[in-house]
Amino acid sequence: MSQKLNKLELTWIGKDDERPAIEPRILVENPALACGEVETGTLPNGKPWPGNMLIHGDNLLALRALEENFTGAIKCIYIDPPYNTGARIDSDGKDIGYEDGLEHSTWLNMMYRRFEILHKLLREDGALFVHLDDNESDYCKVILDEIFGRENFMNRVTVDARSPSAFSTVNPGMFVASEYILFYARNRSKLVENRIRTPRNPDYAYNKYIVDFQRPYTEWKFIPVSEAFSQNVTLRSNNPENILKAYNKFIIENADRICRYTAISDSGAGAKVVELKKQSIANPNVLLRLEREGLDDVYVINGQQLAFYSKNVQIIDGQLQASKLLTDIWTDIAWEGIAKEGDVTFRRGKKPERLVKRCIELSTSSEEDVVLDSFLGSGTTSAVAHKMGRRWIGIELGEHAYTHSYHRLRRVISGDDNSGISKTQKWHGGGGFRFYELAPSLLNEDKHGNFVINKAYNADMLAAAMAKQEGFTYQPSREQYWKQGFSSEHDFIFTTTEFLTVESLQHMHEQMAEDESLLICCTRFQSECNNRFPNITMKKIPKMLLGRCEFGRDDYSLNIIALPEMEIEEDGYDC
């Protein structure tokens, strides 16, 4: 296999091969696994929001199923795809549904197809975060540059993901501690990137303390912060660690009266500030003030401006802390101790809730914003989004959809999950979600090589599937049974497996308005029905579907299938 850059595009074996169309599957809700009180609403694209969604099935097919209603509706996507490390087992040591050790070109093809759909799903002001390690991050960036555009690349975040240990440092070479998050905007000019500050130790360059701070500024006096600390704090212990802790606390609690002198640039500062600087130099040791409407006042003494430390103190995770602006190197998020987060074990793939929270904080601001993770794994992204009050969609292929994601999210909703960000978000439970199975292929191949309708499809499922196949919105009418879906105000679809007669066709036509049209998808009909009415089109299932997609096969294996007509053990799934 060879890769090369050609006109800023990455090429690999199979990239330009003609790929079969992805079958537009339907999502089948499983009411037995619904949990909590589900809140519905409307999406930014005007389509209905069904409530938080946990989906079990192959994520490529599930993403395709979401396209119809969720194109341009997702605000934030965080994914942690397989790293292509060569491992053939999951984080718990079991065989996995997708192989995290795919041939390089296969991995690229897999991700390329998914990124194409994820790009469509994002809002114009949406953002994508892709979490990877060294194995594929550089190749992945070139793919994303091609699909999203290089101009929409925001950052490559370096994450300090692990610390050397006696076991892991036995191998020769440099210890690998970093992982990476590729951050892209759907449209950089539309994305509002929220400013985030992170905790740090106080900056001791702010070394002046204002005495009589409550009095008029002309009466202020300045003493060293250390002197003010000695005068105002009584220590119970002379332990250096306790002294430093108390000193840092004093700085944070008095940040509005702690300051330092900063230079004033004659070319960079405003004309009024520069003029005040000149007056200050002409009047040594006199504190001058410039009042500014809508902005902080400027204080100048001896030609230098007072910079107050209060600008660097902020409430972070519910606590007042010294802070600094977030950079593209994240070393402040602990990975140790996350094993118990969510009450699920996921030894090699689990991400800290605080890490995902930061990505969601960077790119969302409203409870109406939808967060999507199509490689949900242990359920971290959905759990974090729920605790932050965001809408969410999570997709997981294998048994982890039940054993990890479902279990974890049920505990979040019940308020039993006190781990991760629960404390800082003051999370005590609430909300809910719906559980969906990705329907199997609509058509199966029988022993004679003929394609037939999958027996797993009941009448409602078939009607919904055909509506999706033909680009209609499935929404059965209560008044007219033949109006099962619509593509416009006047165009409707009807699907039936019953033998369609001229009489039944005549009955439907008599109920139609002059400007209405109807597409009928059926398995059998009288020959006299064909072309009988100009505003009714007849199509025969399954013949009408052949050649569109690769029917009759799945690109994944389901460990547990729970379609409506199948029984589900309710033990352990009560909400």
XYZ file of C-alpha atoms in Angstrom:
575
model
C 0.000 0.000 0.000
C 1.258 3.477 -0.729
C 0.074 6.855 0.358
C 0.961 10.195 -1.165
C -0.199 13.756 -1.025
C -1.685 14.854 -4.310
C -3.142 18.325 -4.454
C -3.487 18.317 -0.673
C -5.473 15.067 -0.776
C -4.475 11.813 0.868
C -4.783 8.785 -1.396
C -4.896 5.143 -0.410
C -5.969 1.803 -1.824
C -9.746 1.739 -2.221
C -10.411 5.449 -1.750
C -11.532 6.030 -5.331
C -13.283 2.685 -5.755
C -16.988 2.888 -6.451
C -18.708 2.250 -3.153
C -22.197 0.781 -2.815
C -24.868 3.148 -1.594
C -25.552 2.914 2.125
C -28.954 1.407 2.772
C -31.137 4.000 4.537
C -32.199 1.956 7.582
C -34.856 2.946 10.058
C -34.425 3.173 13.802
C -36.813 1.010 15.789
C -37.674 2.340 19.215
C -37.611 -0.204 22.046
C -40.044 1.127 24.690
C -38.943 -1.556 27.155
C -35.547 0.124 27.412
C -36.756 3.734 27.550
C -35.633 5.471 30.721
C -36.864 8.472 32.701
C -38.910 11.426 31.501
C -38.061 12.139 27.868
C -38.245 15.793 26.797
C -39.155 16.383 23.164
C -39.068 19.589 21.127
C -37.926 21.070 17.842
C -34.488 21.062 16.226
C -32.806 24.137 14.673
C -33.599 22.727 11.214
C -37.314 22.672 12.069
C -37.535 18.888 12.388
C -38.938 17.310 15.575
C -36.594 16.437 18.418
C -37.670 12.995 19.737
C -35.674 13.270 22.951
C -32.258 11.929 23.897
C -31.377 8.855 21.831
C -29.277 5.796 22.660
C -28.843 3.749 19.476
C -27.563 0.180 19.195
C -26.099 -0.668 15.802
C -23.373 -0.004 13.250
C -22.611 3.697 13.353
C -22.289 4.168 9.585
C -25.804 2.818 9.043
C -27.110 4.644 12.122
C -25.639 7.949 10.930
C -27.283 7.360 7.556
C -30.559 6.756 9.376
C -30.177 10.101 11.167
C -29.486 12.103 7.997
C -33.112 12.747 7.076
C -34.059 14.554 10.281
C -30.723 15.663 11.699
C -28.841 17.182 8.764
C -27.662 20.591 9.947
C -28.945 19.996 13.488
C -25.960 18.783 15.556
C -23.988 21.401 17.504
C -21.109 19.312 18.849
C -19.647 15.960 17.840
C -17.071 14.243 20.022
C -15.810 10.860 18.851
C -13.150 8.529 20.146
C -12.817 6.079 17.216
C -10.659 2.938 17.248
C -7.011 3.985 17.213
C -5.939 1.296 14.733
C -3.366 -0.006 17.185
C -3.357 -3.640 16.142
C -5.345 -4.749 19.174
C -8.102 -7.265 18.425
C -9.785 -7.133 21.838
C -11.728 -4.468 23.630
C -10.832 -2.624 26.798
C -12.219 -5.478 28.888
C -10.223 -8.159 27.079
C -13.143 -9.426 24.992
C -13.599 -9.717 21.232
C -15.000 -6.506 19.806
C -17.577 -5.786 17.116
C -15.241 -3.574 15.126
C -11.605 -4.573 14.881
C -9.239 -2.019 16.382
C -6.394 -3.280 14.243
C -7.721 -2.755 10.755
C -5.519 -2.576 7.700
C -4.484 1.078 7.363
C -6.365 1.664 4.108
C -9.456 -0.044 5.540
C -9.349 2.257 8.571
C -9.072 5.304 6.322
C -12.029 4.163 4.212
C -14.065 3.433 7.328
C -13.463 6.874 8.808
C -13.783 8.774 5.515
C -17.341 7.535 4.948
C -18.334 8.412 8.500
C -16.771 11.881 8.381
C -18.725 12.640 5.200
C -22.006 12.070 7.042
C -20.867 13.750 10.266
C -20.032 16.838 8.211
C -23.612 16.897 6.877
C -25.129 16.503 10.328
C -23.292 19.450 11.864
C -24.893 22.860 12.127
C -23.156 25.725 10.363
C -21.944 26.865 13.782
C -21.135 23.317 14.907
C -17.841 21.709 15.897
C -16.182 18.295 15.614
C -13.678 16.827 18.101
C -11.819 13.647 17.065
C -9.756 11.958 19.784
C -6.830 9.849 18.517
C -3.269 8.837 19.279
C -0.167 8.886 17.066
C -1.196 5.926 14.898
C -3.677 7.728 12.633
C -3.966 11.353 13.820
C -1.856 12.840 11.024
C -3.615 10.889 8.292
C -6.954 11.712 9.866
C -6.168 15.428 9.784
C -5.549 15.327 6.036
C -8.890 13.552 5.549
C -10.652 16.163 7.670
C -8.910 18.976 5.784
C -10.347 17.513 2.585
C -13.906 17.086 3.900
C -14.195 20.096 6.216
C -11.699 22.405 4.494
C -8.306 23.436 5.909
C -9.723 26.836 6.740
C -12.054 25.182 9.269
C -9.274 23.535 11.257
C -9.290 25.087 14.718
C -6.680 23.291 16.839
C -4.753 20.111 17.421
C -5.023 19.668 21.183
C -2.270 17.708 22.902
C -3.596 15.801 25.895
C -1.377 14.497 28.707
C -3.087 11.117 28.860
C -0.861 8.950 31.040
C 2.100 8.946 33.402
C 5.126 6.623 33.228
C 4.928 3.651 35.533
C 7.387 0.922 36.451
C 5.554 -1.528 34.189
C 5.109 0.732 31.174
C 8.626 2.164 31.146
C 10.393 -1.197 30.763
C 10.194 -0.939 26.984
C 13.002 1.002 25.292
C 12.415 4.396 23.743
C 10.584 7.520 24.773
C 7.480 6.990 26.879
C 4.330 8.017 24.984
C 2.155 10.148 27.255
C 0.207 12.185 24.727
C -3.001 11.786 22.779
C -4.553 14.302 20.425
C -7.890 15.936 19.733
C -8.462 17.337 16.245
C -10.863 20.275 16.568
C -12.738 21.400 13.433
C -15.524 23.875 12.802
C -18.266 23.216 10.273
C -17.872 26.854 9.271
C -15.164 28.738 11.148
C -16.795 32.126 10.512
C -20.012 30.932 12.211
C -18.536 29.066 15.199
C -18.604 30.926 18.502
C -15.740 29.387 20.477
C -16.446 29.890 24.170
C -13.516 31.247 26.172
C -12.423 28.844 28.878
C -10.005 29.368 31.730
C -8.199 26.598 33.562
C -6.861 26.423 37.138
C -3.293 27.437 37.942
C -1.236 28.530 40.948
C -1.492 32.274 41.663
C 0.836 34.570 39.748
C 3.186 36.026 42.350
C 4.171 38.859 39.989
C 0.996 40.518 41.301
C 2.812 41.644 44.432
C 1.083 44.834 45.561
C -1.778 45.005 48.052
C -4.016 48.080 48.267
C -4.660 49.276 51.816
C -7.890 51.227 52.418
C -9.277 49.827 49.179
C -12.830 50.855 50.122
C -11.834 54.511 50.416
C -11.479 56.919 47.440
C -8.661 55.848 45.117
C -6.666 59.005 45.939
C -6.208 57.628 49.478
C -5.008 54.178 48.446
C -1.693 52.963 49.840
C 0.358 50.057 48.519
C 2.198 47.431 50.554
C 3.694 44.053 49.540
C 1.216 41.173 49.407
C 3.448 39.196 51.791
C 3.194 41.985 54.369
C -0.589 42.141 54.027
C -0.733 38.356 54.433
C 1.271 38.525 57.667
C -0.972 41.279 59.023
C -4.285 39.613 58.171
C -3.779 35.856 58.493
C -3.123 33.906 61.655
C -1.574 30.519 61.003
C -2.150 27.489 63.182
C 0.840 25.666 61.735
C 4.278 26.660 60.441
C 4.322 23.775 57.986
C 5.587 25.253 54.665
C 2.895 23.460 52.697
C 0.144 24.898 54.896
C 1.683 28.383 54.707
C 1.767 28.269 50.900
C -1.808 26.990 50.765
C -2.989 29.807 53.045
C -0.981 32.380 51.062
C -2.523 31.270 47.756
C -5.978 31.374 49.294
C -5.334 34.930 50.545
C -4.378 36.074 47.035
C -7.508 34.563 45.479
C -9.864 35.950 48.133
C -8.342 39.457 47.840
C -7.789 39.467 44.088
C -9.743 42.701 43.590
C -7.199 44.650 45.686
C -4.025 42.858 44.577
C -2.249 44.314 41.561
C 1.036 44.954 39.790
C 2.502 47.678 37.606
C 2.474 47.144 33.820
C 4.051 49.208 31.072
C 1.885 51.366 28.818
C 2.676 51.205 25.094
C 2.564 54.588 23.382
C 1.573 52.903 20.119
C -0.746 50.218 21.480
C -2.715 52.065 24.141
C -5.513 54.509 23.402
C -4.807 58.204 23.110
C -6.469 59.011 26.450
C -4.447 56.374 28.276
C -1.200 57.659 26.747
C -2.120 61.205 27.792
C -2.817 59.970 31.330
C 0.624 58.298 31.318
C 2.267 61.619 30.488
C 0.368 63.386 33.282
C 1.406 60.649 35.696
C 5.095 61.031 34.857
C 4.780 64.752 35.431
C 3.182 64.086 38.859
C 5.309 61.398 40.581
C 3.686 59.069 43.140
C 0.207 60.426 42.376
C -2.428 57.869 41.375
C -4.534 59.052 38.418
C -7.729 57.519 37.044
C -9.401 57.462 33.627
C -13.119 56.654 33.806
C -14.451 54.761 30.782
C -18.127 54.126 30.102
C -18.818 50.419 29.625
C -15.190 49.506 30.383
C -13.043 49.156 33.480
C -11.475 52.347 34.772
C -7.737 52.777 34.110
C -5.418 53.606 37.024
C -1.919 54.988 36.333
C 0.936 55.848 38.701
C 4.481 56.913 37.779
C 3.749 56.216 34.118
C 2.598 52.624 34.708
C -0.868 51.084 34.741
C -2.294 49.062 37.604
C -3.257 45.550 36.511
C -5.632 43.887 38.995
C -5.420 40.177 39.699
C -9.214 39.840 39.832
C -9.196 39.387 36.039
C -7.336 36.110 36.568
C -9.651 34.659 39.215
C -12.726 32.752 38.137
C -15.166 30.147 39.395
C -14.060 26.831 37.877
C -15.864 23.592 38.733
C -17.847 25.455 41.388
C -14.787 26.876 43.153
C -13.100 30.308 43.020
C -9.621 29.675 41.600
C -6.620 31.391 40.089
C -6.842 30.760 36.347
C -5.275 31.157 32.938
C -6.659 31.032 29.416
C -7.048 27.571 27.952
C -4.265 26.561 25.559
C -3.921 23.689 23.097
C -1.942 21.657 25.648
C -4.175 20.052 28.283
C -2.246 18.807 31.296
C -4.715 19.690 34.035
C -7.182 16.821 33.574
C -6.413 13.794 35.703
C -6.751 10.359 34.090
C -5.908 8.476 37.238
C -9.003 7.482 39.167
C -11.445 7.488 36.248
C -11.858 3.685 36.298
C -14.956 3.955 38.486
C -16.585 6.821 36.593
C -20.078 5.812 35.559
C -19.814 2.483 37.399
C -18.523 0.813 34.216
C -15.152 -0.819 33.515
C -13.476 0.173 30.275
C -9.794 -0.257 30.943
C -8.095 0.971 27.789
C -10.582 3.239 26.101
C -12.229 5.280 28.830
C -11.938 9.064 28.734
C -12.312 11.394 31.746
C -15.676 13.108 32.013
C -13.853 16.421 32.523
C -12.148 16.018 29.141
C -15.409 15.571 27.260
C -16.994 18.360 29.323
C -14.325 20.752 28.095
C -15.027 19.945 24.443
C -18.746 20.472 24.987
C -18.074 23.721 26.883
C -15.930 25.024 24.036
C -18.608 24.589 21.413
C -22.077 24.704 23.039
C -23.927 27.159 25.231
C -27.600 26.189 25.186
C -29.730 23.341 26.503
C -31.147 23.140 22.968
C -27.738 22.145 21.559
C -27.389 18.504 20.483
C -24.205 16.539 21.256
C -23.446 13.415 19.188
C -21.011 10.549 19.779
C -21.078 7.764 17.179
C -18.402 5.686 18.961
C -20.057 5.851 22.368
C -18.179 2.980 24.047
C -18.652 3.278 27.806
C -21.169 6.126 27.408
C -18.992 8.991 28.653
C -20.067 11.613 26.098
C -23.795 11.084 26.592
C -23.417 10.971 30.381
C -21.490 14.266 30.378
C -23.903 15.953 27.951
C -26.842 14.868 30.118
C -25.280 16.235 33.307
C -24.558 19.506 31.493
C -28.199 19.798 30.425
C -27.528 19.248 26.710
C -29.498 17.122 24.292
C -27.598 14.056 23.097
C -27.418 11.131 20.667
C -25.143 8.168 21.360
C -24.428 5.262 18.985
C -22.695 2.051 20.024
C -22.216 -1.071 17.946
C -21.663 -3.971 20.293
C -22.890 -5.353 23.567
C -21.481 -2.288 25.308
C -24.671 -0.489 24.286
C -26.374 -2.555 27.002
C -23.657 -3.450 29.494
C -21.951 -0.045 29.578
C -23.812 2.845 27.932
C -27.328 1.876 29.002
C -26.245 0.940 32.521
C -24.319 4.185 32.943
C -27.007 6.494 31.573
C -29.706 4.840 33.657
C -27.644 5.664 36.776
C -27.184 9.255 35.594
C -30.931 9.702 35.254
C -31.740 8.057 38.582
C -29.182 10.270 40.336
C -27.130 7.269 41.487
C -24.063 8.388 39.528
C -22.021 10.681 41.765
C -18.789 10.239 39.816
C -17.066 12.359 37.183
C -18.495 15.863 36.867
C -21.610 15.140 38.965
C -20.421 17.222 41.922
C -19.286 20.273 39.957
C -22.478 20.204 37.885
C -24.544 19.687 41.056
C -26.144 16.716 39.329
C -28.845 14.824 41.237
C -30.664 13.044 38.421
C -33.521 13.718 36.023
C -34.387 13.689 32.347
C -34.559 10.583 30.212
C -33.779 8.927 26.899
C -35.209 6.587 24.294
C -33.490 3.381 23.205
C -33.362 2.444 19.523
C -32.265 -0.600 17.570
C -30.977 -0.171 14.052
C -33.344 -2.213 11.902
C -31.868 -5.102 9.898
C -31.580 -4.945 6.132
C -34.955 -4.440 4.476
C -34.385 -7.178 1.892
C -33.036 -10.708 2.330
C -31.887 -13.172 -0.279
C -33.833 -16.460 -0.213
C -32.488 -19.903 -1.071
C -33.362 -19.372 -4.721
C -31.296 -16.182 -4.953
C -34.360 -13.909 -4.977
C -34.630 -10.815 -2.811
C -37.593 -10.802 -0.443
C -38.812 -8.486 2.293
C -37.167 -9.263 5.621
C -39.625 -11.082 7.887
C -38.458 -8.969 10.832
C -40.394 -6.052 9.320
C -43.974 -5.631 10.449
C -46.386 -3.361 8.551
C -45.436 -0.168 10.391
C -41.710 -0.827 10.039
C -42.089 -1.521 6.333
C -44.099 1.666 5.795
C -41.451 3.698 7.666
C -38.635 2.020 5.743
C -40.216 2.680 2.355
C -40.866 6.303 3.273
C -37.168 6.680 4.105
C -36.145 4.862 0.924
C -38.194 7.242 -1.193
C -37.258 10.433 0.682
C -40.599 10.913 2.453
C -41.164 11.847 6.091
C -42.983 8.994 7.801
C -46.003 10.444 9.598
C -49.206 8.379 9.303
C -52.430 10.342 9.079
C -55.213 9.583 11.542
C -57.923 10.486 9.045
C -56.741 8.867 5.806
C -54.967 5.517 6.159
C -53.175 5.858 2.819
C -51.357 9.024 3.897
C -48.453 7.333 5.692
C -45.866 9.970 4.881
C -45.253 13.131 2.910
C -42.494 14.799 0.914
C -44.354 18.071 0.510
C -47.710 19.557 1.373
C -49.305 17.747 -1.575
C -47.206 14.605 -2.132
C -47.835 11.419 -0.111
C -46.730 7.799 0.125
C -48.589 4.587 0.956
C -47.018 1.137 1.499
C -48.937 -2.116 1.734
C -48.310 -5.857 1.420
C -51.991 -6.492 0.653
C -53.082 -7.287 -2.888
C -54.118 -3.939 -4.346
C -57.321 -3.967 -6.413
C -58.837 -1.424 -8.752
C -61.633 -0.858 -6.236
C -59.251 0.047 -3.413
C -57.270 2.290 -5.752
C -60.488 4.009 -6.838
C -61.413 4.535 -3.181
C -58.119 6.301 -2.459
C -58.350 8.430 -5.581
C -61.793 9.666 -4.625
C -60.411 10.952 -1.320
C -57.513 12.818 -2.943
C -57.606 16.528 -3.670
C -56.922 17.632 -7.247
C -53.457 18.965 -6.412
C -52.370 15.884 -4.425
C -50.181 13.040 -5.670
C -49.657 9.575 -4.201
C -46.838 7.052 -4.493
C -47.981 3.500 -3.721
C -45.388 0.861 -2.836
C -46.859 -2.626 -2.800
C -45.980 -6.250 -3.415
C -48.912 -7.158 -5.694
C -51.590 -5.298 -7.610
C -54.112 -5.862 -10.402
C -52.640 -5.063 -13.778
C -55.554 -2.676 -14.385
C -54.251 -0.464 -11.550
C -51.131 0.531 -13.454
C -51.348 4.065 -14.937
C -55.031 4.225 -14.072
C -54.818 7.672 -12.503
C -52.282 10.351 -13.517
C -51.702 11.507 -9.934
C -51.066 7.982 -8.561
C -47.769 6.182 -9.196
C -47.406 2.442 -8.565
C -44.110 0.783 -7.602
C -43.534 -2.846 -6.778
C -41.563 -4.063 -3.783
C -38.876 -5.400 -3.819
C -38.155 -4.812 -7.508
C -38.139 -1.027 -7.070
C -35.284 -1.288 -4.556
C -32.864 -3.521 -6.421
C -29.618 -1.905 -7.472
C -29.878 0.920 -4.954
C -27.879 -0.564 -2.074
C -26.260 -3.751 -0.876
C -29.376 -5.289 0.622
C -29.445 -8.551 2.477
C -26.192 -8.101 4.353
C -25.000 -6.285 7.449
C -21.550 -4.818 8.015
C -21.795 -5.633 11.695
C -22.949 -8.396 14.003
C -25.515 -7.715 16.689
C -24.997 -9.501 19.962
C -28.486 -8.607 21.149
C -31.383 -7.683 18.882
C -34.584 -6.328 20.349
C -37.036 -5.501 17.610
C -40.689 -4.848 18.524
C -41.958 -8.359 17.897
C -39.141 -9.948 19.889
C -39.302 -10.547 23.606
C -36.877 -8.723 25.881
C -35.848 -9.725 29.349
C -36.836 -6.795 31.512
C -34.824 -7.943 34.511
C -32.083 -5.381 35.086
C -33.520 -2.798 32.727
C -36.154 -1.159 34.916
C -36.101 2.635 35.041
